[in-house]
PDB file of C-alpha atoms in Angstrom:
ATOM      1  CA  MET A 455     -26.111 -26.318 -55.340  1.00 97.00           C
ATOM      2  CA  ARG A 456     -23.714 -23.547 -54.424  1.00 98.00           C
ATOM      3  CA  PHE A 457     -20.861 -23.971 -51.837  1.00 98.00           C
ATOM      4  CA  ILE A 458     -17.867 -21.225 -51.092  1.00 98.00           C
ATOM      5  CA  SER A 459     -14.727 -21.585 -49.821  1.00 98.00           C
ATOM      6  CA  TRP A 460     -13.006 -18.686 -48.307  1.00 98.00           C
ATOM      7  CA  ASN A 461     -10.597 -17.847 -45.822  1.00 98.00           C
ATOM      8  CA  VAL A 462     -11.162 -14.761 -44.142  1.00 98.00           C
ATOM      9  CA  ASN A 463      -7.905 -14.297 -42.270  1.00 97.00           C
ATOM     10  CA  GLY A 464      -9.472 -13.464 -39.107  1.00 97.00           C
ATOM     11  CA  LEU A 465     -13.049 -13.533 -39.212  1.00 97.00           C
ATOM     12  CA  ARG A 466     -13.746 -10.287 -36.881  1.00 95.00           C
ATOM     13  CA  ALA A 467     -11.654  -8.578 -38.669  1.00 94.00           C
ATOM     14  CA  CYS A 468     -12.960  -9.165 -42.419  1.00 95.00           C
ATOM     15  CA  ALA A 469     -16.499  -8.675 -40.580  1.00 93.00           C
ATOM     16  CA  GLY A 470     -15.512  -5.015 -39.615  1.00 91.00           C
ATOM     17  CA  LYS A 471     -14.921  -4.177 -43.286  1.00 91.00           C
ATOM     18  CA  ASP A 472     -18.443  -4.298 -44.037  1.00 86.00           C
ATOM     19  CA  GLY A 473     -19.715  -1.212 -45.140  1.00 82.00           C
ATOM     20  CA  GLU A 474     -16.373  -0.111 -46.675  1.00 86.00           C
ATOM     21  CA  ASN A 475     -16.179   0.191 -50.174  1.00 81.00           C
ATOM     22  CA  ILE A 476     -13.256  -0.446 -52.821  1.00 82.00           C
ATOM     23  CA  GLU A 477     -13.479   0.021 -56.489  1.00 77.00           C
ATOM     24  CA  ASN A 478     -14.886  -2.588 -58.733  1.00 76.00           C
ATOM     25  CA  GLY A 479     -14.851  -4.724 -55.938  1.00 85.00           C
ATOM     26  CA  ILE A 480     -17.030  -6.189 -52.834  1.00 85.00           C
ATOM     27  CA  ILE A 481     -15.715  -6.199 -48.956  1.00 90.00           C
ATOM     28  CA  GLY A 482     -17.376  -7.399 -45.610  1.00 89.00           C
ATOM     29  CA  PHE A 483     -18.183 -10.668 -44.265  1.00 95.00           C
ATOM     30  CA  GLN A 484     -21.722 -10.394 -44.482  1.00 94.00           C
ATOM     31  CA  THR A 485     -21.537  -8.424 -47.711  1.00 93.00           C
ATOM     32  CA  VAL A 486     -20.041 -11.457 -49.169  1.00 95.00           C
ATOM     33  CA  PHE A 487     -21.759 -13.894 -48.010  1.00 96.00           C
ATOM     34  CA  ASN A 488     -25.026 -12.151 -48.909  1.00 95.00           C
ATOM     35  CA  ALA A 489     -24.212 -11.183 -51.965  1.00 94.00           C
ATOM     36  CA  LEU A 490     -23.267 -14.601 -53.207  1.00 96.00           C
ATOM     37  CA  ASP A 491     -25.908 -16.894 -51.164  1.00 96.00           C
ATOM     38  CA  ALA A 492     -24.708 -20.189 -51.242  1.00 98.00           C
ATOM     39  CA  ASP A 493     -26.153 -23.674 -50.205  1.00 98.00           C
ATOM     40  CA  PHE A 494     -23.244 -23.961 -48.040  1.00 98.00           C
ATOM     41  CA  PHE A 495     -20.571 -21.152 -46.928  1.00 98.00           C
ATOM     42  CA  CYS A 496     -17.079 -22.540 -45.699  1.00 98.00           C
ATOM     43  CA  LEU A 497     -14.453 -20.396 -43.669  1.00 98.00           C
ATOM     44  CA  GLN A 498     -10.918 -20.959 -42.874  1.00 98.00           C
ATOM     45  CA  GLU A 499      -8.686 -18.987 -40.599  1.00 98.00           C
ATOM     46  CA  THR A 500     -11.406 -17.724 -38.425  1.00 98.00           C
ATOM     47  CA  LYS A 501      -8.895 -16.982 -36.079  1.00 97.00           C
ATOM     48  CA  MET A 502     -11.649 -17.042 -32.900  1.00 95.00           C
ATOM     49  CA  GLN A 503     -12.827 -18.379 -29.683  1.00 94.00           C
ATOM     50  CA  GLU A 504     -16.940 -19.130 -29.206  1.00 91.00           C
ATOM     51  CA  GLY A 505     -18.962 -16.256 -28.324  1.00 90.00           C
ATOM     52  CA  GLN A 506     -16.322 -13.159 -29.707  1.00 93.00           C
ATOM     53  CA  LEU A 507     -18.746 -12.585 -32.589  1.00 90.00           C
ATOM     54  CA  ASP A 508     -22.569 -12.847 -32.254  1.00 86.00           C
ATOM     55  CA  ILE A 509     -23.022 -13.613 -35.950  1.00 90.00           C
ATOM     56  CA  PHE A 510     -26.017 -15.235 -37.936  1.00 90.00           C
ATOM     57  CA  PHE A 511     -27.880 -15.841 -40.647  1.00 94.00           C
ATOM     58  CA  PRO A 512     -31.905 -16.264 -41.030  1.00 95.00           C
ATOM     59  CA  GLY A 513     -32.600 -20.126 -42.690  1.00 96.00           C
ATOM     60  CA  TYR A 514     -28.438 -20.836 -42.111  1.00 98.00           C
ATOM     61  CA  GLN A 515     -27.078 -23.545 -39.306  1.00 97.00           C
ATOM     62  CA  SER A 516     -23.131 -23.323 -38.826  1.00 97.00           C
ATOM     63  CA  TYR A 517     -20.974 -25.525 -36.976  1.00 97.00           C
ATOM     64  CA  TRP A 518     -17.162 -24.113 -35.871  1.00 97.00           C
ATOM     65  CA  ASN A 519     -14.266 -25.931 -35.332  1.00 97.00           C
ATOM     66  CA  TYR A 520     -11.379 -23.588 -32.649  1.00 97.00           C
ATOM     67  CA  ALA A 521      -8.222 -23.634 -32.378  1.00 96.00           C
ATOM     68  CA  GLU A 522      -7.025 -24.368 -28.746  1.00 96.00           C
ATOM     69  CA  LYS A 523      -4.466 -21.243 -28.860  1.00 95.00           C
ATOM     70  CA  LYS A 524      -6.322 -17.943 -28.997  1.00 95.00           C
ATOM     71  CA  GLY A 525      -6.227 -16.247 -32.289  1.00 95.00           C
ATOM     72  CA  TYR A 526      -5.366 -19.025 -34.486  1.00 96.00           C
ATOM     73  CA  SER A 527      -6.755 -21.498 -37.559  1.00 97.00           C
ATOM     74  CA  GLY A 528      -9.835 -22.080 -36.618  1.00 98.00           C
ATOM     75  CA  THR A 529     -12.945 -22.903 -39.494  1.00 98.00           C
ATOM     76  CA  ALA A 530     -16.566 -23.064 -39.445  1.00 98.00           C
ATOM     77  CA  ILE A 531     -19.412 -24.049 -42.204  1.00 98.00           C
ATOM     78  CA  PHE A 532     -22.702 -22.274 -42.563  1.00 98.00           C
ATOM     79  CA  THR A 533     -25.327 -24.408 -44.028  1.00 98.00           C
ATOM     80  CA  LYS A 534     -29.222 -24.333 -45.219  1.00 98.00           C
ATOM     81  CA  HIS A 535     -28.774 -28.442 -45.021  1.00 98.00           C
ATOM     82  CA  THR A 536     -29.264 -29.841 -41.876  1.00 98.00           C
ATOM     83  CA  PRO A 537     -27.290 -32.895 -41.233  1.00 98.00           C
ATOM     84  CA  LEU A 538     -27.247 -36.238 -41.506  1.00 98.00           C
ATOM     85  CA  SER A 539     -23.683 -36.334 -38.876  1.00 98.00           C
ATOM     86  CA  VAL A 540     -21.066 -33.791 -37.495  1.00 98.00           C
ATOM     87  CA  LYS A 541     -17.462 -34.440 -37.125  1.00 97.00           C
ATOM     88  CA  TYR A 542     -14.634 -31.752 -35.376  1.00 97.00           C
ATOM     89  CA  GLY A 543     -10.847 -32.827 -36.507  1.00 96.00           C
ATOM     90  CA  LEU A 544      -9.367 -36.358 -37.764  1.00 95.00           C
ATOM     91  CA  GLY A 545     -10.888 -38.948 -35.338  1.00 87.00           C
ATOM     92  CA  GLU A 546      -9.280 -40.433 -32.067  1.00 81.00           C
ATOM     93  CA  ALA A 547      -6.726 -42.144 -33.729  1.00 72.00           C
ATOM     94  CA  GLU A 548      -4.898 -38.892 -35.104  1.00 84.00           C
ATOM     95  CA  GLU A 549      -5.232 -36.907 -31.798  1.00 89.00           C
ATOM     96  CA  GLU A 550      -1.692 -35.083 -33.488  1.00 91.00           C
ATOM     97  CA  HIS A 551      -3.483 -33.171 -36.317  1.00 94.00           C
ATOM     98  CA  ASN A 552      -7.358 -32.073 -33.755  1.00 94.00           C
ATOM     99  CA  HIS A 553      -6.157 -28.955 -32.143  1.00 95.00           C
ATOM    100  CA  GLU A 554      -5.627 -26.471 -34.258  1.00 96.00           C
ATOM    101  CA  GLY A 555      -9.531 -26.345 -35.332  1.00 97.00           C
ATOM    102  CA  ARG A 556      -8.685 -27.470 -38.839  1.00 98.00           C
ATOM    103  CA  VAL A 557     -10.870 -29.932 -40.048  1.00 98.00           C
ATOM    104  CA  ILE A 558     -14.713 -30.127 -40.048  1.00 98.00           C
ATOM    105  CA  THR A 559     -17.102 -32.587 -42.035  1.00 98.00           C
ATOM    106  CA  LEU A 560     -20.440 -32.441 -42.795  1.00 98.00           C
ATOM    107  CA  GLU A 561     -22.069 -35.798 -43.682  1.00 98.00           C
ATOM    108  CA  TYR A 562     -25.189 -35.452 -45.722  1.00 98.00           C
ATOM    109  CA  GLU A 563     -27.048 -38.681 -47.910  1.00 98.00           C
ATOM    110  CA  ASP A 564     -25.263 -38.218 -50.739  1.00 97.00           C
ATOM    111  CA  PHE A 565     -22.237 -36.971 -50.022  1.00 98.00           C
ATOM    112  CA  PHE A 566     -19.895 -35.973 -46.968  1.00 98.00           C
ATOM    113  CA  LEU A 567     -18.634 -32.651 -46.964  1.00 98.00           C
ATOM    114  CA  ILE A 568     -14.728 -31.172 -45.449  1.00 98.00           C
ATOM    115  CA  THR A 569     -13.345 -27.512 -44.937  1.00 98.00           C
ATOM    116  CA  VAL A 570     -10.029 -27.840 -43.917  1.00 98.00           C
ATOM    117  CA  TYR A 571      -7.239 -25.305 -43.215  1.00 98.00           C
ATOM    118  CA  THR A 572      -3.896 -27.239 -43.846  1.00 98.00           C
ATOM    119  CA  PRO A 573      -0.915 -26.275 -41.719  1.00 97.00           C
ATOM    120  CA  ASN A 574       1.559 -24.031 -43.020  1.00 97.00           C
ATOM    121  CA  SER A 575       5.169 -25.404 -43.143  1.00 96.00           C
ATOM    122  CA  GLN A 576       6.448 -21.716 -42.554  1.00 94.00           C
ATOM    123  CA  ASP A 577       9.152 -20.164 -42.706  1.00 94.00           C
ATOM    124  CA  GLY A 578      12.784 -22.083 -42.934  1.00 95.00           C
ATOM    125  CA  LEU A 579      10.334 -25.164 -43.976  1.00 97.00           C
ATOM    126  CA  ARG A 580      10.114 -25.621 -40.126  1.00 96.00           C
ATOM    127  CA  ARG A 581       6.713 -27.255 -39.778  1.00 97.00           C
ATOM    128  CA  LEU A 582       7.392 -29.439 -43.328  1.00 97.00           C
ATOM    129  CA  ASP A 583       7.958 -33.171 -41.048  1.00 97.00           C
ATOM    130  CA  TYR A 584       4.456 -31.960 -39.781  1.00 97.00           C
ATOM    131  CA  ARG A 585       3.241 -30.885 -42.742  1.00 97.00           C
ATOM    132  CA  MET A 586       3.885 -34.287 -44.579  1.00 97.00           C
ATOM    133  CA  ARG A 587       2.467 -36.320 -41.580  1.00 97.00           C
ATOM    134  CA  TRP A 588      -0.618 -34.068 -41.501  1.00 97.00           C
ATOM    135  CA  GLU A 589      -0.790 -34.460 -45.784  1.00 97.00           C
ATOM    136  CA  ASP A 590      -0.746 -38.964 -44.807  1.00 97.00           C
ATOM    137  CA  ALA A 591      -3.365 -38.727 -41.871  1.00 97.00           C
ATOM    138  CA  PHE A 592      -5.802 -36.368 -43.552  1.00 97.00           C
ATOM    139  CA  ARG A 593      -5.486 -38.526 -47.023  1.00 98.00           C
ATOM    140  CA  GLN A 594      -6.354 -41.593 -45.463  1.00 97.00           C
ATOM    141  CA  TYR A 595      -9.013 -39.385 -43.605  1.00 97.00           C
ATOM    142  CA  VAL A 596     -10.674 -38.612 -46.728  1.00 98.00           C
ATOM    143  CA  CYS A 597     -10.038 -41.874 -48.761  1.00 98.00           C
ATOM    144  CA  ASP A 598     -11.876 -43.651 -45.859  1.00 97.00           C
ATOM    145  CA  LEU A 599     -14.851 -41.316 -46.353  1.00 98.00           C
ATOM    146  CA  ASP A 600     -14.862 -41.685 -49.905  1.00 98.00           C
ATOM    147  CA  ARG A 601     -15.115 -45.321 -50.095  1.00 98.00           C
ATOM    148  CA  LYS A 602     -18.112 -44.406 -47.999  1.00 98.00           C
ATOM    149  CA  LYS A 603     -19.695 -41.948 -50.308  1.00 98.00           C
ATOM    150  CA  PRO A 604     -18.914 -39.157 -52.513  1.00 98.00           C
ATOM    151  CA  VAL A 605     -16.463 -36.368 -50.914  1.00 98.00           C
ATOM    152  CA  ILE A 606     -16.426 -32.743 -51.819  1.00 98.00           C
ATOM    153  CA  LEU A 607     -13.376 -31.254 -50.407  1.00 98.00           C
ATOM    154  CA  CYS A 608     -13.043 -27.580 -49.657  1.00 98.00           C
ATOM    155  CA  GLY A 609     -10.296 -24.991 -47.791  1.00 98.00           C
ATOM    156  CA  ASP A 610      -6.712 -23.589 -48.046  1.00 98.00           C
ATOM    157  CA  LEU A 611      -4.558 -26.551 -48.583  1.00 98.00           C
ATOM    158  CA  ASN A 612      -1.360 -24.310 -48.720  1.00 98.00           C
ATOM    159  CA  VAL A 613      -0.178 -25.525 -51.999  1.00 98.00           C
ATOM    160  CA  ALA A 614       0.372 -24.235 -55.039  1.00 98.00           C
ATOM    161  CA  HIS A 615       0.215 -27.671 -57.080  1.00 98.00           C
ATOM    162  CA  GLU A 616       1.851 -26.558 -60.585  1.00 98.00           C
ATOM    163  CA  GLU A 617       3.580 -23.515 -61.725  1.00 98.00           C
ATOM    164  CA  ILE A 618       0.270 -22.372 -63.101  1.00 98.00           C
ATOM    165  CA  ASP A 619      -0.859 -21.974 -60.171  1.00 98.00           C
ATOM    166  CA  LEU A 620       1.194 -18.705 -59.416  1.00 98.00           C
ATOM    167  CA  LYS A 621       2.746 -16.215 -60.825  1.00 97.00           C
ATOM    168  CA  ASN A 622       6.428 -16.554 -59.848  1.00 97.00           C
ATOM    169  CA  PRO A 623       7.680 -20.444 -59.727  1.00 97.00           C
ATOM    170  CA  LYS A 624      10.587 -20.062 -60.187  1.00 97.00           C
ATOM    171  CA  THR A 625      11.403 -18.273 -57.602  1.00 97.00           C
ATOM    172  CA  ASN A 626       9.513 -19.681 -55.104  1.00 97.00           C
ATOM    173  CA  HIS A 627      10.913 -23.332 -55.348  1.00 97.00           C
ATOM    174  CA  MET A 628      10.929 -24.615 -52.456  1.00 96.00           C
ATOM    175  CA  ASN A 629       9.594 -22.039 -50.211  1.00 97.00           C
ATOM    176  CA  PRO A 630       6.512 -22.564 -48.234  1.00 97.00           C
ATOM    177  CA  GLY A 631       3.877 -23.662 -50.491  1.00 98.00           C
ATOM    178  CA  PHE A 632       5.587 -24.642 -53.705  1.00 98.00           C
ATOM    179  CA  THR A 633       7.646 -27.194 -51.786  1.00 98.00           C
ATOM    180  CA  ASP A 634       8.218 -30.314 -54.401  1.00 98.00           C
ATOM    181  CA  GLN A 635       7.559 -32.418 -51.129  1.00 98.00           C
ATOM    182  CA  GLU A 636       4.093 -30.939 -51.033  1.00 98.00           C
ATOM    183  CA  ARG A 637       3.355 -30.296 -54.365  1.00 98.00           C
ATOM    184  CA  GLU A 638       4.156 -34.525 -54.664  1.00 98.00           C
ATOM    185  CA  LYS A 639       1.312 -35.001 -51.587  1.00 98.00           C
ATOM    186  CA  PHE A 640      -1.304 -32.815 -53.392  1.00 98.00           C
ATOM    187  CA  SER A 641      -0.665 -35.214 -57.320  1.00 98.00           C
ATOM    188  CA  VAL A 642      -0.879 -38.295 -54.398  1.00 98.00           C
ATOM    189  CA  LEU A 643      -4.406 -37.505 -53.358  1.00 98.00           C
ATOM    190  CA  LEU A 644      -5.675 -36.590 -56.819  1.00 98.00           C
ATOM    191  CA  GLN A 645      -4.012 -39.844 -58.203  1.00 98.00           C
ATOM    192  CA  SER A 646      -6.147 -41.191 -54.899  1.00 98.00           C
ATOM    193  CA  GLY A 647      -9.698 -41.255 -57.123  1.00 98.00           C
ATOM    194  CA  PHE A 648     -10.124 -36.991 -56.976  1.00 98.00           C
ATOM    195  CA  ILE A 649     -10.041 -34.093 -58.704  1.00 98.00           C
ATOM    196  CA  ASP A 650      -9.151 -30.879 -58.885  1.00 98.00           C
ATOM    197  CA  THR A 651     -12.269 -28.926 -60.064  1.00 98.00           C
ATOM    198  CA  PHE A 652     -11.542 -25.334 -61.115  1.00 98.00           C
ATOM    199  CA  ARG A 653      -8.463 -27.136 -62.827  1.00 98.00           C
ATOM    200  CA  THR A 654     -10.553 -29.813 -64.392  1.00 97.00           C
ATOM    201  CA  LEU A 655     -12.837 -27.175 -65.993  1.00 98.00           C
ATOM    202  CA  HIS A 656     -10.275 -24.380 -66.717  1.00 98.00           C
ATOM    203  CA  PRO A 657      -6.697 -25.856 -67.542  1.00 98.00           C
ATOM    204  CA  ASP A 658      -5.308 -23.284 -68.859  1.00 98.00           C
ATOM    205  CA  SER A 659      -6.754 -20.343 -66.292  1.00 98.00           C
ATOM    206  CA  GLU A 660      -3.972 -18.623 -64.488  1.00 98.00           C
ATOM    207  CA  THR A 661      -5.786 -16.871 -61.879  1.00 98.00           C
ATOM    208  CA  TYR A 662      -4.818 -16.965 -57.790  1.00 98.00           C
ATOM    209  CA  SER A 663      -6.658 -17.073 -54.807  1.00 98.00           C
ATOM    210  CA  TRP A 664      -4.123 -15.651 -52.254  1.00 98.00           C
ATOM    211  CA  TRP A 665      -2.182 -12.320 -52.610  1.00 98.00           C
ATOM    212  CA  SER A 666       0.395 -10.969 -50.021  1.00 96.00           C
ATOM    213  CA  TYR A 667      -0.202  -7.885 -48.504  1.00 93.00           C
ATOM    214  CA  ARG A 668       2.985  -6.913 -49.436  1.00 92.00           C
ATOM    215  CA  PHE A 669       4.237  -4.929 -52.224  1.00 89.00           C
ATOM    216  CA  GLN A 670       0.757  -4.178 -53.730  1.00 93.00           C
ATOM    217  CA  ALA A 671       0.677  -7.892 -54.842  1.00 96.00           C
ATOM    218  CA  ARG A 672      -3.375  -7.194 -55.413  1.00 95.00           C
ATOM    219  CA  LYS A 673      -3.008  -4.889 -57.205  1.00 93.00           C
ATOM    220  CA  LYS A 674       0.160  -6.203 -59.516  1.00 96.00           C
ATOM    221  CA  ASN A 675      -1.678  -9.748 -59.698  1.00 97.00           C
ATOM    222  CA  ILE A 676       1.346 -11.398 -58.515  1.00 97.00           C
ATOM    223  CA  GLY A 677      -0.545 -13.822 -56.154  1.00 98.00           C
ATOM    224  CA  TRP A 678      -0.859 -18.056 -55.501  1.00 98.00           C
ATOM    225  CA  ARG A 679      -4.013 -20.486 -56.113  1.00 98.00           C
ATOM    226  CA  ILE A 680      -4.001 -22.281 -53.040  1.00 98.00           C
ATOM    227  CA  ASP A 681      -7.801 -22.126 -52.446  1.00 98.00           C
ATOM    228  CA  TYR A 682      -9.604 -25.106 -53.826  1.00 98.00           C
ATOM    229  CA  PHE A 683     -12.368 -27.515 -53.778  1.00 98.00           C
ATOM    230  CA  VAL A 684     -11.449 -31.350 -54.640  1.00 98.00           C
ATOM    231  CA  THR A 685     -13.790 -33.727 -55.179  1.00 98.00           C
ATOM    232  CA  SER A 686     -14.863 -37.543 -55.937  1.00 98.00           C
ATOM    233  CA  GLU A 687     -13.812 -38.547 -59.379  1.00 98.00           C
ATOM    234  CA  ARG A 688     -17.484 -39.921 -59.397  1.00 97.00           C
ATOM    235  CA  LEU A 689     -18.535 -36.396 -59.150  1.00 98.00           C
ATOM    236  CA  ARG A 690     -16.634 -34.951 -62.249  1.00 97.00           C
ATOM    237  CA  GLN A 691     -20.002 -35.274 -64.802  1.00 97.00           C
ATOM    238  CA  SER A 692     -21.985 -33.083 -61.865  1.00 97.00           C
ATOM    239  CA  ILE A 693     -19.452 -30.350 -61.942  1.00 98.00           C
ATOM    240  CA  LYS A 694     -21.259 -27.194 -63.233  1.00 98.00           C
ATOM    241  CA  GLU A 695     -18.889 -24.777 -62.284  1.00 98.00           C
ATOM    242  CA  ALA A 696     -15.875 -23.758 -60.425  1.00 98.00           C
ATOM    243  CA  ARG A 697     -14.902 -19.934 -60.129  1.00 98.00           C
ATOM    244  CA  ILE A 698     -12.250 -18.183 -58.189  1.00 98.00           C
ATOM    245  CA  HIS A 699     -14.092 -14.645 -56.961  1.00 98.00           C
ATOM    246  CA  THR A 700     -11.223 -12.401 -57.687  1.00 97.00           C
ATOM    247  CA  ASP A 701     -13.460  -9.097 -57.563  1.00 95.00           C
ATOM    248  CA  ILE A 702     -14.062 -10.031 -53.406  1.00 96.00           C
ATOM    249  CA  TYR A 703     -11.716  -8.242 -50.626  1.00 94.00           C
ATOM    250  CA  GLY A 704     -11.551  -8.182 -46.977  1.00 94.00           C
ATOM    251  CA  SER A 705      -8.708 -10.828 -46.984  1.00 97.00           C
ATOM    252  CA  ASP A 706      -5.836 -11.570 -48.442  1.00 97.00           C
ATOM    253  CA  HIS A 707      -7.016 -14.591 -49.781  1.00 98.00           C
ATOM    254  CA  CYS A 708     -10.889 -14.051 -52.256  1.00 98.00           C
ATOM    255  CA  PRO A 709     -13.629 -17.226 -51.955  1.00 98.00           C
ATOM    256  CA  VAL A 710     -13.902 -19.980 -54.521  1.00 98.00           C
ATOM    257  CA  GLU A 711     -17.229 -21.334 -55.423  1.00 98.00           C
ATOM    258  CA  LEU A 712     -18.604 -24.950 -56.322  1.00 98.00           C
ATOM    259  CA  VAL A 713     -21.656 -25.587 -58.211  1.00 98.00           C
ATOM    260  CA  ILE A 714     -22.482 -29.655 -58.543  1.00 97.00           C
TER     261      ILE A 714
END
């Protein structure tokens, strides 16, 4: 099975780029969707409300979690496989975290699939305290599911875990996405029985999934790896491939892939 995760940074804008040309790359949501032909196509930062974009693909069902705030956050999953159940958010016990459309969980016979758009700590780390509460609540949610059956977790986790995961670690230390606190929370998640699939298969790869729109960062490959597929440890032997599609444009992020 092929899984794709992509922070599209506004699905309407990304879809509007279909038909554009770019040298040595692929651009536009529908074009990319058809080219990758995944069993599961997970989106983050859709930035839309219900009814704002009619987009359908033959053979796929779609599930959407919209933020209450218009033009903000949001997640979606397109799937060829009908789930046993669908859940939006982290549950009633974590109501604080359920207003921004950040989580969708699909249950299947042999696994749970979660797509997530982790909150950004923002400039000046003004949302870092909330981010820490989110991290604890989300990790507990994932661990609870993992006790029932294996978990496949994907999305924009808004953290570069190690120095190899961004171009300029020294000058970005304690900036949003590379604080000691955020990195430690990711370490704790992995220590709870999960693996970073790309780093497991490519321990020395300096490959990024996000580039700032400023200063020609993508052209210069001054990027960060903040988009992940994380799975339960017991799926390790099932992992066949983990890729980062740096040749795909249409967002400031590129898609990441898992094959199991």
